[in-house]
GROMACS .gro file of C-alpha atoms in nm:
model
  380
    1UNK     CA    1   0.007  -0.019   0.002
    2UNK     CA    2   0.075   0.346  -0.024
    3UNK     CA    3  -0.033   0.716   0.024
    4UNK     CA    4   0.017   0.933  -0.245
    5UNK     CA    5   0.027   1.308  -0.113
    6UNK     CA    6   0.017   1.563  -0.404
    7UNK     CA    7   0.162   1.932  -0.258
    8UNK     CA    8   0.127   2.246  -0.454
    9UNK     CA    9   0.175   2.032  -0.745
   10UNK     CA   10   0.269   2.217  -1.123
   11UNK     CA   11   0.347   2.208  -1.507
   12UNK     CA   12   0.402   2.455  -1.670
   13UNK     CA   13   0.563   2.382  -2.023
   14UNK     CA   14   0.876   2.618  -2.208
   15UNK     CA   15   0.607   2.777  -2.399
   16UNK     CA   16   0.506   2.932  -2.061
   17UNK     CA   17   0.129   2.758  -2.081
   18UNK     CA   18   0.065   2.668  -1.709
   19UNK     CA   19  -0.151   2.341  -1.734
   20UNK     CA   20  -0.155   2.228  -1.347
   21UNK     CA   21  -0.179   2.513  -1.092
   22UNK     CA   22  -0.056   2.426  -0.740
   23UNK     CA   23  -0.280   2.122  -0.683
   24UNK     CA   24  -0.327   1.933  -0.329
   25UNK     CA   25  -0.453   1.637  -0.333
   26UNK     CA   26  -0.380   1.356  -0.027
   27UNK     CA   27  -0.470   1.013  -0.184
   28UNK     CA   28  -0.525   0.746   0.094
   29UNK     CA   29  -0.378   0.394   0.123
   30UNK     CA   30  -0.560   0.174  -0.104
   31UNK     CA   31  -0.830   0.442  -0.200
   32UNK     CA   32  -0.961   0.455  -0.533
   33UNK     CA   33  -0.961   0.784  -0.629
   34UNK     CA   34  -1.096   0.911  -0.971
   35UNK     CA   35  -0.995   1.244  -1.143
   36UNK     CA   36  -1.238   1.356  -1.342
   37UNK     CA   37  -1.312   1.651  -1.598
   38UNK     CA   38  -1.333   1.727  -1.967
   39UNK     CA   39  -1.093   1.733  -2.239
   40UNK     CA   40  -0.741   1.956  -2.139
   41UNK     CA   41  -0.888   2.048  -1.756
   42UNK     CA   42  -0.522   1.879  -1.651
   43UNK     CA   43  -0.601   1.583  -1.483
   44UNK     CA   44  -0.355   1.299  -1.729
   45UNK     CA   45  -0.095   1.584  -1.666
   46UNK     CA   46  -0.132   1.503  -1.309
   47UNK     CA   47  -0.141   1.156  -1.332
   48UNK     CA   48   0.173   1.167  -1.588
   49UNK     CA   49   0.334   1.348  -1.354
   50UNK     CA   50   0.238   1.070  -1.072
   51UNK     CA   51   0.375   0.793  -1.326
   52UNK     CA   52   0.722   1.012  -1.382
   53UNK     CA   53   0.620   1.059  -1.749
   54UNK     CA   54   0.662   1.464  -1.703
   55UNK     CA   55   0.874   1.687  -1.538
   56UNK     CA   56   0.728   1.850  -1.196
   57UNK     CA   57   0.793   2.211  -1.218
   58UNK     CA   58   0.679   2.306  -0.864
   59UNK     CA   59   0.558   2.166  -0.565
   60UNK     CA   60   0.620   1.792  -0.408
   61UNK     CA   61   0.503   1.458  -0.507
   62UNK     CA   62   0.533   1.239  -0.234
   63UNK     CA   63   0.460   0.844  -0.284
   64UNK     CA   64   0.472   0.641   0.076
   65UNK     CA   65   0.670   0.836   0.272
   66UNK     CA   66   0.905   0.910  -0.001
   67UNK     CA   67   0.950   1.242  -0.234
   68UNK     CA   68   0.959   1.104  -0.559
   69UNK     CA   69   1.009   1.375  -0.829
   70UNK     CA   70   1.333   1.298  -0.933
   71UNK     CA   71   1.248   0.911  -0.942
   72UNK     CA   72   1.227   0.708  -1.201
   73UNK     CA   73   0.900   0.548  -1.319
   74UNK     CA   74   1.068   0.186  -1.230
   75UNK     CA   75   1.228   0.340  -0.890
   76UNK     CA   76   0.815   0.494  -0.764
   77UNK     CA   77   0.674   0.102  -0.715
   78UNK     CA   78   0.352   0.209  -0.975
   79UNK     CA   79   0.209   0.062  -1.296
   80UNK     CA   80   0.012   0.179  -1.557
   81UNK     CA   81  -0.235   0.121  -1.764
   82UNK     CA   82  -0.314   0.336  -2.109
   83UNK     CA   83  -0.593   0.389  -2.311
   84UNK     CA   84  -0.384   0.231  -2.600
   85UNK     CA   85  -0.337  -0.178  -2.464
   86UNK     CA   86   0.047  -0.160  -2.667
   87UNK     CA   87   0.066  -0.549  -2.598
   88UNK     CA   88   0.369  -0.699  -2.831
   89UNK     CA   89   0.170  -0.781  -3.126
   90UNK     CA   90   0.449  -1.099  -3.173
   91UNK     CA   91   0.397  -1.215  -2.821
   92UNK     CA   92   0.198  -1.497  -2.686
   93UNK     CA   93  -0.017  -1.335  -2.412
   94UNK     CA   94   0.131  -1.546  -2.135
   95UNK     CA   95   0.510  -1.307  -2.246
   96UNK     CA   96   0.284  -1.019  -2.277
   97UNK     CA   97   0.238  -1.070  -1.882
   98UNK     CA   98   0.564  -1.210  -1.781
   99UNK     CA   99   0.757  -0.958  -2.006
  100UNK     CA  100   0.867  -0.631  -1.748
  101UNK     CA  101   0.884  -0.930  -1.478
  102UNK     CA  102   1.162  -1.136  -1.688
  103UNK     CA  103   1.360  -0.765  -1.732
  104UNK     CA  104   1.376  -0.740  -1.355
  105UNK     CA  105   1.507  -1.087  -1.360
  106UNK     CA  106   1.241  -1.251  -1.134
  107UNK     CA  107   1.311  -1.647  -1.093
  108UNK     CA  108   1.081  -1.844  -1.325
  109UNK     CA  109   0.892  -2.010  -1.079
  110UNK     CA  110   0.782  -1.680  -0.965
  111UNK     CA  111   0.708  -1.498  -1.306
  112UNK     CA  112   0.482  -1.836  -1.372
  113UNK     CA  113   0.275  -1.795  -1.009
  114UNK     CA  114   0.269  -1.431  -1.074
  115UNK     CA  115   0.115  -1.444  -1.459
  116UNK     CA  116  -0.086  -1.785  -1.328
  117UNK     CA  117  -0.272  -1.564  -1.041
  118UNK     CA  118  -0.326  -1.279  -1.233
  119UNK     CA  119  -0.467  -1.458  -1.582
  120UNK     CA  120  -0.729  -1.697  -1.292
  121UNK     CA  121  -0.840  -1.283  -1.121
  122UNK     CA  122  -0.901  -1.153  -1.448
  123UNK     CA  123  -1.043  -1.518  -1.603
  124UNK     CA  124  -0.795  -1.470  -1.894
  125UNK     CA  125  -0.651  -1.825  -1.817
  126UNK     CA  126  -0.793  -1.928  -2.185
  127UNK     CA  127  -0.639  -1.665  -2.366
  128UNK     CA  128  -0.236  -1.728  -2.266
  129UNK     CA  129  -0.156  -1.965  -2.544
  130UNK     CA  130  -0.320  -1.603  -2.844
  131UNK     CA  131  -0.168  -1.368  -3.036
  132UNK     CA  132  -0.282  -0.994  -2.968
  133UNK     CA  133  -0.490  -0.982  -3.285
  134UNK     CA  134  -0.674  -1.293  -3.154
  135UNK     CA  135  -0.826  -1.122  -2.881
  136UNK     CA  136  -1.167  -0.935  -2.856
  137UNK     CA  137  -1.113  -0.544  -2.705
  138UNK     CA  138  -1.234  -0.653  -2.360
  139UNK     CA  139  -1.004  -0.914  -2.389
  140UNK     CA  140  -0.713  -0.719  -2.479
  141UNK     CA  141  -0.788  -0.460  -2.200
  142UNK     CA  142  -0.818  -0.729  -1.932
  143UNK     CA  143  -0.431  -0.820  -2.094
  144UNK     CA  144  -0.338  -0.466  -2.011
  145UNK     CA  145  -0.469  -0.510  -1.674
  146UNK     CA  146  -0.300  -0.809  -1.622
  147UNK     CA  147   0.045  -0.641  -1.698
  148UNK     CA  148   0.026  -0.403  -1.437
  149UNK     CA  149  -0.162  -0.626  -1.211
  150UNK     CA  150   0.165  -0.876  -1.182
  151UNK     CA  151   0.424  -0.600  -1.116
  152UNK     CA  152   0.214  -0.608  -0.733
  153UNK     CA  153   0.301  -0.210  -0.759
  154UNK     CA  154   0.190   0.037  -0.457
  155UNK     CA  155  -0.026   0.300  -0.653
  156UNK     CA  156  -0.235   0.144  -0.990
  157UNK     CA  157  -0.240   0.456  -1.216
  158UNK     CA  158  -0.511   0.433  -1.508
  159UNK     CA  159  -0.533   0.667  -1.804
  160UNK     CA  160  -0.921   0.625  -1.943
  161UNK     CA  161  -0.847   0.249  -2.011
  162UNK     CA  162  -1.178   0.211  -2.102
  163UNK     CA  163  -1.248   0.480  -2.401
  164UNK     CA  164  -1.189   0.303  -2.661
  165UNK     CA  165  -1.444  -0.005  -2.611
  166UNK     CA  166  -1.837   0.003  -2.691
  167UNK     CA  167  -2.096   0.078  -2.400
  168UNK     CA  168  -2.138  -0.286  -2.325
  169UNK     CA  169  -1.756  -0.370  -2.267
  170UNK     CA  170  -1.711  -0.041  -2.051
  171UNK     CA  171  -1.971  -0.107  -1.841
  172UNK     CA  172  -1.830  -0.496  -1.808
  173UNK     CA  173  -1.499  -0.340  -1.762
  174UNK     CA  174  -1.598  -0.111  -1.500
  175UNK     CA  175  -1.685  -0.401  -1.269
  176UNK     CA  176  -1.411  -0.615  -1.303
  177UNK     CA  177  -1.196  -0.332  -1.191
  178UNK     CA  178  -1.392  -0.199  -0.886
  179UNK     CA  179  -1.425  -0.569  -0.845
  180UNK     CA  180  -1.037  -0.672  -0.871
  181UNK     CA  181  -0.959  -0.361  -0.622
  182UNK     CA  182  -1.210  -0.507  -0.450
  183UNK     CA  183  -1.064  -0.818  -0.423
  184UNK     CA  184  -0.705  -0.724  -0.393
  185UNK     CA  185  -0.834  -0.550  -0.028
  186UNK     CA  186  -1.014  -0.863   0.098
  187UNK     CA  187  -0.711  -1.069   0.031
  188UNK     CA  188  -0.474  -0.865   0.244
  189UNK     CA  189  -0.329  -0.669  -0.059
  190UNK     CA  190  -0.505  -0.398  -0.138
  191UNK     CA  191  -0.301  -0.130  -0.380
  192UNK     CA  192  -0.382   0.260  -0.455
  193UNK     CA  193  -0.561   0.325  -0.785
  194UNK     CA  194  -0.578   0.659  -0.910
  195UNK     CA  195  -0.798   0.650  -1.217
  196UNK     CA  196  -0.874   0.954  -1.481
  197UNK     CA  197  -1.184   0.984  -1.687
  198UNK     CA  198  -1.368   1.254  -1.895
  199UNK     CA  199  -1.697   0.987  -1.838
  200UNK     CA  200  -1.881   1.137  -1.548
  201UNK     CA  201  -2.091   0.788  -1.533
  202UNK     CA  202  -1.744   0.595  -1.477
  203UNK     CA  203  -1.664   0.847  -1.172
  204UNK     CA  204  -1.963   0.793  -1.035
  205UNK     CA  205  -2.003   0.426  -1.023
  206UNK     CA  206  -1.607   0.360  -0.950
  207UNK     CA  207  -1.455   0.600  -0.744
  208UNK     CA  208  -1.449   0.632  -0.352
  209UNK     CA  209  -1.380   0.950  -0.386
  210UNK     CA  210  -1.360   1.178  -0.724
  211UNK     CA  211  -1.119   1.510  -0.786
  212UNK     CA  212  -1.362   1.715  -0.982
  213UNK     CA  213  -1.075   1.957  -1.194
  214UNK     CA  214  -1.071   2.226  -1.442
  215UNK     CA  215  -0.873   2.390  -1.604
  216UNK     CA  216  -0.577   2.278  -1.393
  217UNK     CA  217  -0.734   2.330  -1.112
  218UNK     CA  218  -0.930   2.132  -0.866
  219UNK     CA  219  -1.327   2.206  -0.807
  220UNK     CA  220  -1.393   1.942  -0.556
  221UNK     CA  221  -1.300   1.646  -0.384
  222UNK     CA  222  -1.528   1.383  -0.231
  223UNK     CA  223  -1.791   1.093  -0.178
  224UNK     CA  224  -2.008   1.068  -0.535
  225UNK     CA  225  -2.369   1.158  -0.370
  226UNK     CA  226  -2.153   1.457  -0.166
  227UNK     CA  227  -2.081   1.582  -0.544
  228UNK     CA  228  -2.428   1.500  -0.661
  229UNK     CA  229  -2.642   1.644  -0.359
  230UNK     CA  230  -2.431   1.895  -0.239
  231UNK     CA  231  -2.202   2.050  -0.521
  232UNK     CA  232  -1.937   2.301  -0.416
  233UNK     CA  233  -1.994   2.507  -0.776
  234UNK     CA  234  -2.195   2.551  -1.122
  235UNK     CA  235  -1.933   2.377  -1.252
  236UNK     CA  236  -1.995   2.004  -1.052
  237UNK     CA  237  -2.358   2.091  -1.048
  238UNK     CA  238  -2.327   2.092  -1.478
  239UNK     CA  239  -2.075   1.822  -1.520
  240UNK     CA  240  -2.136   1.559  -1.265
  241UNK     CA  241  -2.505   1.396  -1.342
  242UNK     CA  242  -2.677   1.322  -1.642
  243UNK     CA  243  -2.911   1.505  -1.792
  244UNK     CA  244  -2.746   1.767  -1.630
  245UNK     CA  245  -2.858   2.003  -1.362
  246UNK     CA  246  -3.053   2.292  -1.484
  247UNK     CA  247  -2.871   2.638  -1.447
  248UNK     CA  248  -3.062   2.923  -1.511
  249UNK     CA  249  -3.054   3.319  -1.443
  250UNK     CA  250  -3.303   3.421  -1.158
  251UNK     CA  251  -3.405   3.715  -0.930
  252UNK     CA  252  -3.378   3.709  -0.536
  253UNK     CA  253  -3.693   3.895  -0.449
  254UNK     CA  254  -3.880   3.934  -0.130
  255UNK     CA  255  -4.189   3.716  -0.105
  256UNK     CA  256  -4.415   3.804   0.199
  257UNK     CA  257  -4.240   3.734   0.507
  258UNK     CA  258  -3.958   3.500   0.295
  259UNK     CA  259  -3.788   3.531   0.021
  260UNK     CA  260  -3.884   3.365  -0.338
  261UNK     CA  261  -3.687   3.326  -0.694
  262UNK     CA  262  -3.800   3.468  -0.979
  263UNK     CA  263  -3.755   3.350  -1.395
  264UNK     CA  264  -4.001   3.399  -1.676
  265UNK     CA  265  -4.223   3.535  -1.536
  266UNK     CA  266  -4.310   3.274  -1.277
  267UNK     CA  267  -4.193   3.319  -0.875
  268UNK     CA  268  -4.124   2.968  -0.661
  269UNK     CA  269  -4.085   3.047  -0.271
  270UNK     CA  270  -3.754   2.951  -0.116
  271UNK     CA  271  -3.740   2.702   0.187
  272UNK     CA  272  -3.646   2.916   0.494
  273UNK     CA  273  -3.321   2.733   0.500
  274UNK     CA  274  -3.181   2.886   0.198
  275UNK     CA  275  -3.387   3.200   0.255
  276UNK     CA  276  -3.177   3.292   0.571
  277UNK     CA  277  -2.872   3.205   0.383
  278UNK     CA  278  -2.972   3.470   0.103
  279UNK     CA  279  -3.107   3.752   0.268
  280UNK     CA  280  -2.814   3.957   0.109
  281UNK     CA  281  -2.953   3.868  -0.178
  282UNK     CA  282  -3.251   4.055  -0.216
  283UNK     CA  283  -3.281   4.170  -0.594
  284UNK     CA  284  -2.979   4.062  -0.702
  285UNK     CA  285  -2.914   3.843  -1.005
  286UNK     CA  286  -2.829   3.411  -0.904
  287UNK     CA  287  -2.750   3.104  -1.063
  288UNK     CA  288  -3.091   2.868  -0.967
  289UNK     CA  289  -3.022   2.478  -1.027
  290UNK     CA  290  -3.248   2.261  -0.995
  291UNK     CA  291  -3.190   1.813  -1.155
  292UNK     CA  292  -3.421   1.690  -1.373
  293UNK     CA  293  -3.558   1.479  -1.124
  294UNK     CA  294  -3.628   1.706  -0.906
  295UNK     CA  295  -4.014   1.821  -1.048
  296UNK     CA  296  -4.343   1.631  -1.088
  297UNK     CA  297  -4.623   1.708  -1.276
  298UNK     CA  298  -4.974   1.804  -1.125
  299UNK     CA  299  -5.109   1.502  -1.286
  300UNK     CA  300  -4.915   1.221  -1.100
  301UNK     CA  301  -4.758   1.428  -0.818
  302UNK     CA  302  -5.072   1.538  -0.686
  303UNK     CA  303  -5.069   1.717  -0.315
  304UNK     CA  304  -4.702   1.688  -0.206
  305UNK     CA  305  -4.524   1.755   0.166
  306UNK     CA  306  -4.227   1.875  -0.061
  307UNK     CA  307  -4.180   2.279  -0.031
  308UNK     CA  308  -4.197   2.396  -0.376
  309UNK     CA  309  -4.442   2.525  -0.576
  310UNK     CA  310  -4.656   2.440  -0.960
  311UNK     CA  311  -4.503   2.608  -1.222
  312UNK     CA  312  -4.720   2.655  -1.554
  313UNK     CA  313  -4.411   2.566  -1.891
  314UNK     CA  314  -4.506   2.488  -2.284
  315UNK     CA  315  -4.398   2.149  -2.372
  316UNK     CA  316  -4.108   2.150  -2.619
  317UNK     CA  317  -4.004   1.824  -2.639
  318UNK     CA  318  -4.089   1.434  -2.479
  319UNK     CA  319  -3.847   1.151  -2.537
  320UNK     CA  320  -3.951   0.808  -2.419
  321UNK     CA  321  -3.628   0.653  -2.236
  322UNK     CA  322  -3.830   0.337  -2.121
  323UNK     CA  323  -3.918   0.420  -1.785
  324UNK     CA  324  -3.913   0.758  -1.785
  325UNK     CA  325  -4.028   1.068  -2.000
  326UNK     CA  326  -3.723   1.327  -2.058
  327UNK     CA  327  -3.975   1.658  -2.086
  328UNK     CA  328  -3.837   1.943  -2.203
  329UNK     CA  329  -4.039   2.258  -2.152
  330UNK     CA  330  -4.011   2.625  -2.171
  331UNK     CA  331  -4.177   2.856  -1.854
  332UNK     CA  332  -4.136   3.230  -2.013
  333UNK     CA  333  -3.852   3.168  -2.204
  334UNK     CA  334  -3.633   2.978  -1.981
  335UNK     CA  335  -3.562   2.619  -2.081
  336UNK     CA  336  -3.597   2.320  -1.861
  337UNK     CA  337  -3.530   1.952  -1.866
  338UNK     CA  338  -3.699   1.732  -1.665
  339UNK     CA  339  -3.679   1.368  -1.597
  340UNK     CA  340  -4.045   1.218  -1.447
  341UNK     CA  341  -4.058   0.781  -1.423
  342UNK     CA  342  -4.380   0.689  -1.550
  343UNK     CA  343  -4.580   0.562  -1.243
  344UNK     CA  344  -4.845   0.816  -1.374
  345UNK     CA  345  -4.800   0.693  -1.733
  346UNK     CA  346  -5.183   0.634  -1.816
  347UNK     CA  347  -5.168   1.099  -1.731
  348UNK     CA  348  -4.827   1.154  -1.888
  349UNK     CA  349  -4.946   0.968  -2.210
  350UNK     CA  350  -5.167   1.204  -2.259
  351UNK     CA  351  -4.821   1.507  -2.241
  352UNK     CA  352  -4.812   1.617  -2.614
  353UNK     CA  353  -4.553   1.852  -2.747
  354UNK     CA  354  -4.657   2.245  -2.735
  355UNK     CA  355  -4.914   2.156  -2.476
  356UNK     CA  356  -4.922   2.362  -2.128
  357UNK     CA  357  -4.840   2.142  -1.852
  358UNK     CA  358  -4.800   2.276  -1.477
  359UNK     CA  359  -4.488   2.206  -1.335
  360UNK     CA  360  -4.400   2.138  -0.960
  361UNK     CA  361  -4.029   2.255  -0.880
  362UNK     CA  362  -3.908   2.069  -0.579
  363UNK     CA  363  -3.757   2.347  -0.396
  364UNK     CA  364  -3.584   2.130  -0.121
  365UNK     CA  365  -3.394   1.995  -0.386
  366UNK     CA  366  -3.250   2.304  -0.560
  367UNK     CA  367  -2.945   2.473  -0.546
  368UNK     CA  368  -2.823   2.879  -0.577
  369UNK     CA  369  -2.525   2.936  -0.705
  370UNK     CA  370  -2.356   3.313  -0.667
  371UNK     CA  371  -2.380   3.453  -1.042
  372UNK     CA  372  -2.027   3.578  -1.057
  373UNK     CA  373  -1.810   3.365  -0.846
  374UNK     CA  374  -2.064   3.046  -0.965
  375UNK     CA  375  -1.991   2.935  -0.535
  376UNK     CA  376  -2.298   2.737  -0.364
  377UNK     CA  377  -2.449   2.934  -0.177
  378UNK     CA  378  -2.707   2.729  -0.002
  379UNK     CA  379  -2.464   2.449   0.103
  380UNK     CA  380  -2.486   2.376   0.493
   0.00000   0.00000   0.00000
């Protein structure tokens, strides 16, 4: 096991471009940490600095109890799995798995034991006598994973390893990789995992904690449910979740003894706990965030104890998604996406494009963000 300490890490290229801006991140022993963000956010650059494939231009990188800034990749106790499987095409799978161990001059018996154990764990034993060209994409990715596993590293590094697979294989490999991590932990030989992806579904389903990055900076680090329910800012709120959170401009207004949000000619009251935090924002514009599942319709919602209000909206488009409907609607020129479950199938089946429907905004679950900084103003 090894803890990874990232202390004020920076990366500046010779042309002056700064890809990583003084990042601080502590990755615990045996933890599965996911780095997620859009292309160009610096996540792969950070991973390559951990691996020793990119020089560090500022800060300290600590693996275990050693500062490794100037150590070679071989000395760091890491193993990396890339997007490209990079298998040797002329070698059988057994030899692909054993190649690094042979270079390290391990005894033959030890090599065979490690290869066979990894093959059994990854269920690739029948493939050991095949050549890489005889494998499917999923099988090749498991071999690439096995090649890292036989090294028994302290830290596994994954750089978008599933992006070349189709959707079904990606789902299968997500399960295999997370199961492998759990199996190693249960066997008493846990490994720390740092996993890079731009796919928020991979991040949410695989990571014990997730580090959300943007423009070489960390936006938020936390467990998946916390990122979803308590996003620190508009970037995290919009990046995590599918369909993404509705984030729209609104104005905080006085409504009797309380406060409300005004948008598109509609006024929706805020819960007391949110109103208390927004007293200084009366008559100011903010950003209003509400997730697609936090809507109801009058036909299926009925009287609900949740704090909120019904707002008339014009239906622009309806997408049937099996057990759910995605309903895109307009409130006075402000567009929203809702995700409505089909418990009330008879009622929702009557909805048509162009119809005016009353949507219930569940304000207990909404978020209000500062318009300039993007910070969440309504977190406890």
